[in-house]
mmCIF file of C-alpha atoms in Angstrom:
data_model
loop_
_atom_site.group_PDB
_atom_site.id
_atom_site.type_symbol
_atom_site.label_atom_id
_atom_site.label_comp_id
_atom_site.label_asym_id
_atom_site.label_seq_id
_atom_site.Cartn_x
_atom_site.Cartn_y
_atom_site.Cartn_z
ATOM 1 C CA MET A 1 -119.386 -24.530 78.612
ATOM 2 C CA LEU A 2 -118.061 -22.827 75.454
ATOM 3 C CA PHE A 3 -121.149 -20.715 74.988
ATOM 4 C CA LYS A 4 -124.702 -20.535 76.247
ATOM 5 C CA ILE A 5 -127.728 -20.566 74.020
ATOM 6 C CA ASN A 6 -130.987 -19.002 74.928
ATOM 7 C CA LYS A 7 -133.597 -21.478 73.709
ATOM 8 C CA LYS A 8 -135.842 -18.558 72.930
ATOM 9 C CA ASN A 9 -133.137 -17.036 70.744
ATOM 10 C CA TYR A 10 -133.812 -18.961 67.588
ATOM 11 C CA ALA A 11 -131.012 -17.128 65.755
ATOM 12 C CA ASP A 12 -128.438 -18.679 68.113
ATOM 13 C CA VAL A 13 -129.958 -22.123 67.612
ATOM 14 C CA LEU A 14 -129.875 -21.631 63.862
ATOM 15 C CA TYR A 15 -126.226 -20.558 64.009
ATOM 16 C CA LEU A 16 -125.293 -23.660 65.999
ATOM 17 C CA VAL A 17 -127.123 -25.960 63.565
ATOM 18 C CA VAL A 18 -125.382 -24.321 60.599
ATOM 19 C CA PHE A 19 -122.042 -24.642 62.398
ATOM 20 C CA ALA A 20 -122.607 -28.374 62.972
ATOM 21 C CA LEU A 21 -123.633 -28.912 59.353
ATOM 22 C CA ASN A 22 -120.570 -27.039 58.178
ATOM 23 C CA ILE A 23 -118.271 -29.214 60.294
ATOM 24 C CA ILE A 24 -119.906 -32.397 58.955
ATOM 25 C CA SER A 25 -119.642 -31.056 55.407
ATOM 26 C CA LEU A 26 -115.987 -30.104 55.913
ATOM 27 C CA ILE A 27 -115.124 -33.583 57.227
ATOM 28 C CA TYR A 28 -116.930 -35.232 54.305
ATOM 29 C CA MET A 29 -115.180 -33.051 51.742
ATOM 30 C CA ALA A 30 -111.813 -33.594 53.405
ATOM 31 C CA MET A 31 -112.264 -37.378 53.244
ATOM 32 C CA THR A 32 -113.399 -37.174 49.606
ATOM 33 C CA ILE A 33 -110.413 -35.038 48.618
ATOM 34 C CA LEU A 34 -107.888 -37.225 50.449
ATOM 35 C CA ASN A 35 -109.330 -40.594 49.417
ATOM 36 C CA ASN A 36 -109.449 -39.672 45.720
ATOM 37 C CA GLY A 37 -106.217 -37.736 45.516
ATOM 38 C CA LEU A 38 -107.963 -34.519 44.509
ATOM 39 C CA LEU A 39 -105.869 -31.327 44.683
ATOM 40 C CA GLY A 40 -102.139 -31.148 45.213
ATOM 41 C CA GLU A 41 -100.774 -31.126 48.761
ATOM 42 C CA ARG A 42 -100.254 -27.349 48.809
ATOM 43 C CA TYR A 43 -103.813 -26.612 47.665
ATOM 44 C CA ARG A 44 -105.325 -29.173 50.033
ATOM 45 C CA ASN A 45 -103.585 -27.540 53.012
ATOM 46 C CA MET A 46 -104.615 -24.080 51.840
ATOM 47 C CA TYR A 47 -108.258 -25.100 51.457
ATOM 48 C CA PHE A 48 -108.422 -26.791 54.875
ATOM 49 C CA ALA A 49 -106.709 -23.849 56.603
ATOM 50 C CA ILE A 50 -109.123 -21.321 55.119
ATOM 51 C CA MET A 51 -112.196 -23.392 55.929
ATOM 52 C CA ILE A 52 -111.096 -24.074 59.516
ATOM 53 C CA PHE A 53 -110.366 -20.365 59.967
ATOM 54 C CA LEU A 54 -113.866 -19.461 58.786
ATOM 55 C CA GLU A 55 -115.425 -22.056 61.097
ATOM 56 C CA ILE A 56 -113.517 -20.630 64.080
ATOM 57 C CA ILE A 57 -114.597 -17.094 63.227
ATOM 58 C CA PHE A 58 -118.177 -18.295 62.917
ATOM 59 C CA LEU A 59 -117.996 -20.027 66.319
ATOM 60 C CA VAL A 60 -116.440 -16.993 67.989
ATOM 61 C CA SER A 61 -119.151 -14.770 66.524
ATOM 62 C CA ILE A 62 -121.694 -16.744 68.545
ATOM 63 C CA ARG A 63 -119.666 -16.849 71.776
ATOM 64 C CA TRP A 64 -118.738 -13.165 71.855
ATOM 65 C CA LYS A 65 -121.985 -11.817 70.492
ATOM 66 C CA ILE A 66 -120.419 -10.247 67.425
ATOM 67 C CA PRO A 67 -123.077 -8.276 65.517
ATOM 68 C CA LYS A 68 -125.320 -10.679 63.685
ATOM 69 C CA ILE A 69 -124.699 -8.947 60.377
ATOM 70 C CA ILE A 70 -121.029 -9.982 60.641
ATOM 71 C CA SER A 71 -121.777 -13.557 61.662
ATOM 72 C CA MET A 72 -124.339 -13.787 58.898
ATOM 73 C CA PHE A 73 -121.659 -12.618 56.450
ATOM 74 C CA PHE A 74 -119.336 -15.427 57.557
ATOM 75 C CA MET A 75 -122.188 -17.916 57.349
ATOM 76 C CA VAL A 76 -122.877 -16.887 53.741
ATOM 77 C CA VAL A 77 -119.155 -17.059 52.864
ATOM 78 C CA ILE A 78 -118.901 -20.555 54.339
ATOM 79 C CA ILE A 79 -122.014 -21.800 52.530
ATOM 80 C CA ILE A 80 -120.827 -20.387 49.197
ATOM 81 C CA SER A 81 -117.376 -21.903 49.750
ATOM 82 C CA HIS A 82 -118.895 -25.319 50.372
ATOM 83 C CA LEU A 83 -121.102 -25.037 47.302
ATOM 84 C CA VAL A 84 -118.117 -24.112 45.144
ATOM 85 C CA ILE A 85 -115.928 -26.948 46.426
ATOM 86 C CA ALA A 86 -118.876 -29.372 46.178
ATOM 87 C CA LYS A 87 -119.280 -28.439 42.496
ATOM 88 C CA TYR A 88 -115.566 -28.997 41.984
ATOM 89 C CA LEU A 89 -115.649 -32.387 43.714
ATOM 90 C CA ASN A 90 -118.689 -33.453 41.710
ATOM 91 C CA ASP A 91 -117.010 -32.532 38.403
ATOM 92 C CA SER A 92 -113.738 -34.188 39.367
ATOM 93 C CA LEU A 93 -115.384 -37.409 40.550
ATOM 94 C CA LYS A 94 -117.440 -37.592 37.349
ATOM 95 C CA SER A 95 -114.196 -37.306 35.417
ATOM 96 C CA LEU A 96 -112.754 -40.208 37.395
ATOM 97 C CA GLU A 97 -115.855 -42.307 36.708
ATOM 98 C CA ILE A 98 -115.423 -41.576 33.015
ATOM 99 C CA MET A 99 -111.883 -42.899 33.119
ATOM 100 C CA ASN A 100 -113.102 -46.075 34.849
ATOM 101 C CA ARG A 101 -115.280 -46.777 31.831
ATOM 102 C CA LYS A 102 -112.468 -46.452 29.296
ATOM 103 C CA SER A 103 -111.615 -49.709 27.574
ATOM 104 C CA GLU A 104 -108.124 -51.089 28.011
ATOM 105 C CA SER A 105 -105.894 -52.616 25.348
ATOM 106 C CA ALA A 106 -104.675 -56.191 25.524
ATOM 107 C CA ILE A 107 -101.229 -54.648 26.001
ATOM 108 C CA SER A 108 -100.397 -55.093 29.675
ATOM 109 C CA VAL A 109 -100.473 -52.041 31.942
ATOM 110 C CA LYS A 110 -97.288 -51.592 33.955
ATOM 111 C CA ASP A 111 -97.344 -50.878 37.681
ATOM 112 C CA LYS A 112 -94.949 -47.954 37.674
ATOM 113 C CA ASP A 113 -94.059 -45.240 40.172
ATOM 114 C CA SER A 114 -95.664 -41.878 39.410
ATOM 115 C CA GLY A 115 -92.224 -40.313 39.486
ATOM 116 C CA GLY A 116 -90.665 -42.826 37.122
ATOM 117 C CA SER A 117 -90.157 -43.097 33.380
ATOM 118 C CA TYR A 118 -92.709 -43.797 30.660
ATOM 119 C CA ASN A 119 -92.881 -44.468 26.957
ATOM 120 C CA ILE A 120 -96.212 -43.119 25.745
ATOM 121 C CA TYR A 121 -97.388 -43.734 22.197
ATOM 122 C CA LEU A 122 -99.611 -41.092 20.608
ATOM 123 C CA SER A 123 -101.563 -42.422 17.646
ATOM 124 C CA GLY A 124 -103.523 -39.987 15.504
ATOM 125 C CA ILE A 125 -106.076 -41.440 13.109
ATOM 126 C CA ASP A 126 -107.358 -39.628 10.015
ATOM 127 C CA THR A 127 -111.079 -39.490 10.906
ATOM 128 C CA GLU A 128 -113.596 -37.279 12.669
ATOM 129 C CA GLY A 129 -116.403 -38.192 15.050
ATOM 130 C CA ASN A 130 -116.368 -41.510 16.905
ATOM 131 C CA ILE A 131 -112.873 -42.397 18.134
ATOM 132 C CA SER A 132 -113.659 -46.128 17.898
ATOM 133 C CA ASN A 133 -113.623 -45.976 14.088
ATOM 134 C CA VAL A 134 -110.906 -48.105 12.499
ATOM 135 C CA SER A 135 -108.537 -46.072 10.381
ATOM 136 C CA ARG A 136 -104.929 -45.486 9.414
ATOM 137 C CA SER A 137 -102.521 -44.201 12.040
ATOM 138 C CA ASP A 138 -101.290 -41.053 10.301
ATOM 139 C CA VAL A 139 -99.583 -39.599 13.379
ATOM 140 C CA ASN A 140 -97.129 -41.747 15.315
ATOM 141 C CA LEU A 141 -95.390 -39.971 18.154
ATOM 142 C CA ILE A 142 -93.329 -41.334 21.015
ATOM 143 C CA LEU A 143 -93.401 -39.340 24.224
ATOM 144 C CA ASN A 144 -90.475 -40.555 26.343
ATOM 145 C CA ILE A 145 -90.902 -39.082 29.847
ATOM 146 C CA ASN A 146 -88.553 -39.136 32.823
ATOM 147 C CA ALA A 147 -90.566 -37.443 35.583
ATOM 148 C CA ASN A 148 -87.646 -37.457 38.027
ATOM 149 C CA LYS A 149 -85.439 -35.543 35.608
ATOM 150 C CA LYS A 150 -88.420 -33.525 34.319
ATOM 151 C CA SER A 151 -87.207 -34.451 30.875
ATOM 152 C CA ALA A 152 -89.340 -35.366 27.860
ATOM 153 C CA VAL A 153 -88.044 -36.606 24.508
ATOM 154 C CA ILE A 154 -90.560 -36.421 21.658
ATOM 155 C CA VAL A 155 -90.009 -38.482 18.512
ATOM 156 C CA SER A 156 -92.123 -38.413 15.369
ATOM 157 C CA ILE A 157 -91.989 -41.570 13.263
ATOM 158 C CA PRO A 158 -92.934 -40.749 9.636
ATOM 159 C CA ARG A 159 -96.290 -42.219 8.615
ATOM 160 C CA ASP A 160 -94.768 -43.634 5.417
ATOM 161 C CA SER A 161 -91.934 -45.439 7.228
ATOM 162 C CA TYR A 162 -91.234 -48.756 5.489
ATOM 163 C CA VAL A 163 -91.337 -51.199 8.424
ATOM 164 C CA ARG A 164 -92.572 -54.651 9.369
ATOM 165 C CA ILE A 165 -96.203 -54.453 10.519
ATOM 166 C CA SER A 166 -97.078 -56.648 13.517
ATOM 167 C CA GLY A 167 -100.359 -58.428 14.142
ATOM 168 C CA GLY A 168 -102.670 -58.310 11.137
ATOM 169 C CA GLY A 169 -99.759 -57.131 9.003
ATOM 170 C CA LYS A 170 -98.209 -60.598 9.325
ATOM 171 C CA ASN A 171 -94.815 -58.980 10.034
ATOM 172 C CA GLU A 172 -94.586 -57.985 6.371
ATOM 173 C CA TYR A 173 -93.145 -54.678 5.181
ATOM 174 C CA ASP A 174 -95.583 -51.832 4.627
ATOM 175 C CA LYS A 175 -96.240 -48.205 5.537
ATOM 176 C CA LEU A 176 -96.407 -47.605 9.279
ATOM 177 C CA THR A 177 -99.742 -45.793 8.846
ATOM 178 C CA HIS A 178 -101.324 -49.054 7.630
ATOM 179 C CA SER A 179 -100.772 -50.621 11.066
ATOM 180 C CA GLY A 180 -103.786 -48.609 12.255
ATOM 181 C CA ILE A 181 -106.207 -50.616 10.142
ATOM 182 C CA TYR A 182 -105.300 -53.740 12.143
ATOM 183 C CA GLY A 183 -106.031 -52.082 15.490
ATOM 184 C CA ILE A 184 -104.105 -50.263 18.196
ATOM 185 C CA ASP A 185 -102.295 -53.402 19.366
ATOM 186 C CA SER A 186 -100.773 -53.823 15.928
ATOM 187 C CA SER A 187 -99.592 -50.208 15.927
ATOM 188 C CA ILE A 188 -98.122 -50.500 19.426
ATOM 189 C CA SER A 189 -96.219 -53.693 18.681
ATOM 190 C CA THR A 190 -94.929 -52.265 15.392
ATOM 191 C CA VAL A 191 -93.701 -49.088 17.095
ATOM 192 C CA GLU A 192 -92.082 -51.097 19.905
ATOM 193 C CA ASN A 193 -90.027 -52.938 17.293
ATOM 194 C CA ILE A 194 -88.984 -49.639 15.717
ATOM 195 C CA ILE A 195 -87.782 -47.939 18.907
ATOM 196 C CA ASP A 196 -86.542 -51.174 20.534
ATOM 197 C CA GLN A 197 -88.424 -50.423 23.753
ATOM 198 C CA GLU A 198 -91.741 -51.337 25.301
ATOM 199 C CA ILE A 199 -94.667 -48.927 25.182
ATOM 200 C CA ASP A 200 -96.097 -48.342 28.659
ATOM 201 C CA TYR A 201 -99.241 -46.453 27.672
ATOM 202 C CA TYR A 202 -100.973 -45.226 24.544
ATOM 203 C CA PHE A 203 -103.375 -42.422 23.635
ATOM 204 C CA ARG A 204 -105.369 -42.637 20.418
ATOM 205 C CA VAL A 205 -106.940 -39.428 19.075
ATOM 206 C CA ASN A 206 -108.722 -38.298 15.923
ATOM 207 C CA PHE A 207 -109.378 -34.892 14.353
ATOM 208 C CA SER A 208 -112.369 -34.159 16.610
ATOM 209 C CA SER A 209 -110.647 -35.043 19.882
ATOM 210 C CA PHE A 210 -107.557 -33.082 18.841
ATOM 211 C CA VAL A 211 -109.591 -29.910 18.253
ATOM 212 C CA LYS A 212 -111.484 -30.326 21.540
ATOM 213 C CA LEU A 213 -108.306 -30.749 23.565
ATOM 214 C CA ILE A 214 -106.556 -27.710 22.057
ATOM 215 C CA ASP A 215 -109.615 -25.503 22.651
ATOM 216 C CA LEU A 216 -110.046 -26.806 26.193
ATOM 217 C CA ILE A 217 -106.558 -25.679 27.252
ATOM 218 C CA GLY A 218 -107.067 -22.248 25.680
ATOM 219 C CA GLY A 219 -105.085 -22.833 22.512
ATOM 220 C CA ILE A 220 -101.323 -23.111 22.152
ATOM 221 C CA ASP A 221 -98.411 -20.939 21.050
ATOM 222 C CA VAL A 222 -95.884 -22.481 18.647
ATOM 223 C CA TYR A 223 -92.929 -21.283 16.620
ATOM 224 C CA ASN A 224 -93.575 -21.609 12.888
ATOM 225 C CA LYS A 225 -90.341 -21.802 10.909
ATOM 226 C CA GLU A 226 -91.776 -20.969 7.471
ATOM 227 C CA ASP A 227 -94.666 -18.970 6.024
ATOM 228 C CA PHE A 228 -97.460 -21.124 4.556
ATOM 229 C CA THR A 229 -101.201 -21.479 3.989
ATOM 230 C CA SER A 230 -102.873 -24.741 4.952
ATOM 231 C CA ARG A 231 -104.986 -26.702 2.480
ATOM 232 C CA HIS A 232 -107.309 -27.696 5.323
ATOM 233 C CA GLY A 233 -109.095 -24.605 6.615
ATOM 234 C CA LYS A 234 -107.123 -22.205 4.389
ATOM 235 C CA TYR A 235 -105.356 -20.726 7.409
ATOM 236 C CA HIS A 236 -102.311 -18.555 6.799
ATOM 237 C CA PHE A 237 -99.413 -19.058 9.211
ATOM 238 C CA SER A 238 -96.689 -16.433 9.265
ATOM 239 C CA LYS A 239 -93.150 -17.235 10.267
ATOM 240 C CA GLY A 240 -92.546 -16.804 13.992
ATOM 241 C CA ILE A 241 -94.688 -17.319 17.086
ATOM 242 C CA VAL A 242 -98.325 -18.052 16.215
ATOM 243 C CA HIS A 243 -101.300 -18.741 18.475
ATOM 244 C CA LEU A 244 -103.472 -21.677 17.445
ATOM 245 C CA ASP A 245 -106.997 -22.576 18.481
ATOM 246 C CA GLY A 246 -108.294 -26.101 17.868
ATOM 247 C CA LYS A 247 -109.239 -25.784 14.192
ATOM 248 C CA MET A 248 -106.144 -23.746 13.338
ATOM 249 C CA ALA A 249 -103.954 -26.317 15.104
ATOM 250 C CA LEU A 250 -105.557 -29.064 13.029
ATOM 251 C CA GLY A 251 -104.836 -27.177 9.806
ATOM 252 C CA PHE A 252 -101.273 -26.555 10.986
ATOM 253 C CA ALA A 253 -100.773 -30.228 11.902
ATOM 254 C CA ARG A 254 -102.207 -31.669 8.663
ATOM 255 C CA GLU A 255 -100.284 -29.503 6.198
ATOM 256 C CA ARG A 256 -97.384 -30.999 4.243
ATOM 257 C CA TYR A 257 -97.692 -29.909 0.603
ATOM 258 C CA SER A 258 -96.849 -26.263 1.351
ATOM 259 C CA LEU A 259 -93.817 -27.161 3.459
ATOM 260 C CA SER A 260 -90.242 -27.299 2.146
ATOM 261 C CA ASN A 261 -89.625 -30.865 3.320
ATOM 262 C CA GLY A 262 -93.168 -32.148 3.000
ATOM 263 C CA ASP A 263 -94.065 -34.924 5.394
ATOM 264 C CA LEU A 264 -90.848 -34.560 7.370
ATOM 265 C CA ASP A 265 -91.717 -30.955 8.221
ATOM 266 C CA ARG A 266 -95.238 -32.058 9.060
ATOM 267 C CA GLY A 267 -93.793 -34.581 11.501
ATOM 268 C CA ARG A 268 -91.715 -31.861 13.136
ATOM 269 C CA ASN A 269 -94.828 -29.686 13.427
ATOM 270 C CA HIS A 270 -96.536 -32.586 15.215
ATOM 271 C CA GLU A 271 -93.682 -32.619 17.723
ATOM 272 C CA ILE A 272 -93.945 -28.842 18.191
ATOM 273 C CA ILE A 273 -97.679 -29.110 18.866
ATOM 274 C CA VAL A 274 -97.222 -31.916 21.408
ATOM 275 C CA GLU A 275 -94.504 -29.901 23.141
ATOM 276 C CA ALA A 276 -96.816 -26.872 23.362
ATOM 277 C CA VAL A 277 -99.689 -28.996 24.736
ATOM 278 C CA LEU A 278 -97.422 -30.562 27.358
ATOM 279 C CA LYS A 279 -96.172 -27.159 28.455
ATOM 280 C CA LYS A 280 -99.788 -26.111 28.995
ATOM 281 C CA LEU A 281 -100.585 -29.299 30.914
ATOM 282 C CA VAL A 282 -97.623 -29.089 33.294
ATOM 283 C CA SER A 283 -98.541 -25.466 34.059
ATOM 284 C CA LEU A 284 -101.987 -26.397 35.433
ATOM 285 C CA LYS A 285 -102.367 -25.713 39.138
ATOM 286 C CA SER A 286 -104.996 -28.137 40.423
ATOM 287 C CA ILE A 287 -106.560 -31.499 39.807
ATOM 288 C CA GLY A 288 -109.747 -29.575 38.972
ATOM 289 C CA ASP A 289 -108.027 -28.187 35.880
ATOM 290 C CA TYR A 290 -107.006 -31.691 34.886
ATOM 291 C CA GLY A 291 -110.540 -32.914 35.606
ATOM 292 C CA LYS A 292 -111.885 -30.751 32.796
ATOM 293 C CA ILE A 293 -109.447 -32.451 30.429
ATOM 294 C CA LEU A 294 -110.459 -35.915 31.631
ATOM 295 C CA LYS A 295 -114.056 -35.121 30.703
ATOM 296 C CA VAL A 296 -113.089 -34.730 27.057
ATOM 297 C CA MET A 297 -111.720 -38.260 27.091
ATOM 298 C CA GLU A 298 -115.113 -39.903 27.545
ATOM 299 C CA ASP A 299 -115.952 -40.006 23.840
ATOM 300 C CA SER A 300 -112.857 -38.458 22.316
ATOM 301 C CA ILE A 301 -109.732 -40.332 23.364
ATOM 302 C CA GLN A 302 -108.830 -44.007 23.772
ATOM 303 C CA THR A 303 -106.138 -44.953 26.262
ATOM 304 C CA ASN A 304 -104.945 -47.867 28.373
ATOM 305 C CA MET A 305 -103.700 -45.597 31.170
ATOM 306 C CA PRO A 306 -105.839 -46.326 34.265
ATOM 307 C CA LYS A 307 -107.605 -43.596 36.196
ATOM 308 C CA ASN A 308 -105.451 -44.004 39.293
ATOM 309 C CA LYS A 309 -102.271 -43.685 37.238
ATOM 310 C CA MET A 310 -103.446 -40.409 35.713
ATOM 311 C CA ILE A 311 -104.292 -39.053 39.159
ATOM 312 C CA GLU A 312 -100.871 -40.121 40.463
ATOM 313 C CA LEU A 313 -99.143 -38.361 37.588
ATOM 314 C CA PHE A 314 -101.232 -35.217 38.036
ATOM 315 C CA ASN A 315 -100.545 -35.083 41.771
ATOM 316 C CA TYR A 316 -96.852 -35.774 41.236
ATOM 317 C CA GLN A 317 -96.676 -32.810 38.890
ATOM 318 C CA LEU A 318 -98.648 -30.578 41.278
ATOM 319 C CA ASN A 319 -96.318 -31.391 44.175
ATOM 320 C CA HIS A 320 -92.990 -31.174 42.306
ATOM 321 C CA ASP A 321 -92.060 -27.736 41.062
ATOM 322 C CA GLY A 322 -89.487 -27.143 38.360
ATOM 323 C CA ASP A 323 -89.225 -26.486 34.661
ATOM 324 C CA TRP A 324 -89.423 -29.310 32.172
ATOM 325 C CA LYS A 325 -86.872 -29.828 29.425
ATOM 326 C CA PHE A 326 -88.225 -30.886 26.029
ATOM 327 C CA GLU A 327 -86.183 -32.452 23.248
ATOM 328 C CA LEU A 328 -87.495 -33.067 19.720
ATOM 329 C CA LEU A 329 -85.911 -35.833 17.634
ATOM 330 C CA ASP A 330 -86.397 -36.972 14.039
ATOM 331 C CA ILE A 331 -85.579 -40.280 12.374
ATOM 332 C CA LYS A 332 -83.845 -39.594 9.092
ATOM 333 C CA GLY A 333 -84.248 -41.702 5.962
ATOM 334 C CA VAL A 334 -84.861 -41.584 2.249
ATOM 335 C CA GLY A 335 -88.037 -41.790 0.185
ATOM 336 C CA LYS A 336 -88.338 -44.565 -2.388
ATOM 337 C CA SER A 337 -91.056 -45.297 -4.935
ATOM 338 C CA GLY A 338 -92.329 -48.627 -6.206
ATOM 339 C CA LEU A 339 -92.214 -50.525 -2.913
ATOM 340 C CA LYS A 340 -94.629 -53.376 -2.253
ATOM 341 C CA SER A 341 -97.440 -52.878 0.262
ATOM 342 C CA PHE A 342 -98.900 -55.812 2.213
ATOM 343 C CA ALA A 343 -102.225 -53.981 2.705
ATOM 344 C CA MET A 344 -102.357 -52.969 -0.979
ATOM 345 C CA PRO A 345 -100.678 -55.882 -2.803
ATOM 346 C CA ASP A 346 -101.675 -54.627 -6.258
ATOM 347 C CA SER A 347 -99.972 -51.284 -5.732
ATOM 348 C CA LYS A 348 -96.398 -50.066 -5.698
ATOM 349 C CA LEU A 349 -96.188 -47.184 -3.251
ATOM 350 C CA PHE A 350 -93.879 -44.403 -2.178
ATOM 351 C CA MET A 351 -92.416 -45.164 1.247
ATOM 352 C CA TYR A 352 -89.782 -43.810 3.609
ATOM 353 C CA VAL A 353 -86.850 -46.132 4.286
ATOM 354 C CA LEU A 354 -85.396 -45.358 7.702
ATOM 355 C CA ASP A 355 -81.680 -44.690 8.028
ATOM 356 C CA GLU A 356 -80.222 -47.319 10.373
ATOM 357 C CA SER A 357 -77.640 -45.019 11.990
ATOM 358 C CA SER A 358 -80.239 -42.308 12.617
ATOM 359 C CA LEU A 359 -82.676 -44.856 14.026
ATOM 360 C CA LYS A 360 -79.986 -46.286 16.308
ATOM 361 C CA ALA A 361 -79.145 -42.820 17.635
ATOM 362 C CA VAL A 362 -82.802 -42.174 18.451
ATOM 363 C CA GLN A 363 -83.129 -45.568 20.146
ATOM 364 C CA ASN A 364 -80.095 -44.858 22.321
ATOM 365 C CA ARG A 365 -81.359 -41.409 23.309
ATOM 366 C CA LEU A 366 -84.746 -42.819 24.308
ATOM 367 C CA LYS A 367 -83.084 -45.485 26.445
ATOM 368 C CA GLU A 368 -80.822 -42.894 28.053
ATOM 369 C CA ASN A 369 -83.719 -40.613 29.018
ATOM 370 C CA TYR A 370 -85.823 -43.567 30.177
ATOM 371 C CA SER A 371 -83.147 -44.707 32.602
ATOM 372 C CA ASN A 372 -83.521 -43.620 36.229
ATOM 373 C CA ALA A 373 -79.967 -44.539 37.206
ATOM 374 C CA GLY A 374 -78.629 -42.162 39.832
ATOM 375 C CA ILE A 375 -81.857 -40.126 39.993
ATOM 376 C CA ASN A 376 -83.365 -39.269 43.367
ATOM 377 C CA GLN A 377 -86.898 -40.681 43.537
ATOM 378 C CA ASN A 378 -87.911 -38.383 46.404
#
């Protein structure tokens, strides 16, 4: 027999009961972590090793009559450890439940490997509060990701781009931003026609969700190429590296009148912000960190990316070390006044006519990065 218990020694009985409860709790937590893909492989192994070590020490303390003050110390450490990990599991599982409740677009969701390639469309609408509000799509960014290469190409499509608007736009020419008033499907289809590729997933954010996300990750550091003061928030941004919290980032992202190239520079600033956010996200060390971000999505972000796909992507990142390479691309063109708008038929508006050669170059680069030819999937 491993150890004998004196029935009159209630302390020994108590220790054995606590040991049994700890083992049951450890098994339950292990199954929860493994079944839901919580924690990367390295952190799972570390957690299990530490907990098993503590359980062994606790068991030995009973068998070899180690002073009760020491065994009590290990008992307290184990209980606290379980409480901490239980809180983490509870928060993470709530985050997953939130993602289950997110509505999906009519655009089909692809069944893609977590280590593959993705075209993600980021649509920013010019409103605050409820993300379900219908509004113009003032920010239109393509995030072209090749996880195997750890390469991301970010493209900003100018809001005033003079393009054919799908869906409610009847395929008539208008500003790209007006596609937002016909719904996310219209914006997605319009953007797909521009880049000549399918969109795999989309994320739709507004001013409020943008600020929340930036603050949640502790702000971002970006390189500002010219000194300016924003009209929104009256923030002054010096040339060079600047740290932005949520509200400052919003002022930085919305400014165009104080910039040398107006809306084109604003589009480049959008790319810089997305790059900085992605760098923060890929530096996170556990699914618990990502779980905090998923919480913000409940009322703040619309997406058609399923919960299990997000978890796969998070775990893939956690288990594959290496630096990411980011590339920012612009679509050149020329501004023209007096162009007809389908959404505003009585008005002649200023719009941005895309340069065909520049657009073709961007299309080719996106296709090149998207391709997995010759890339090791392991």
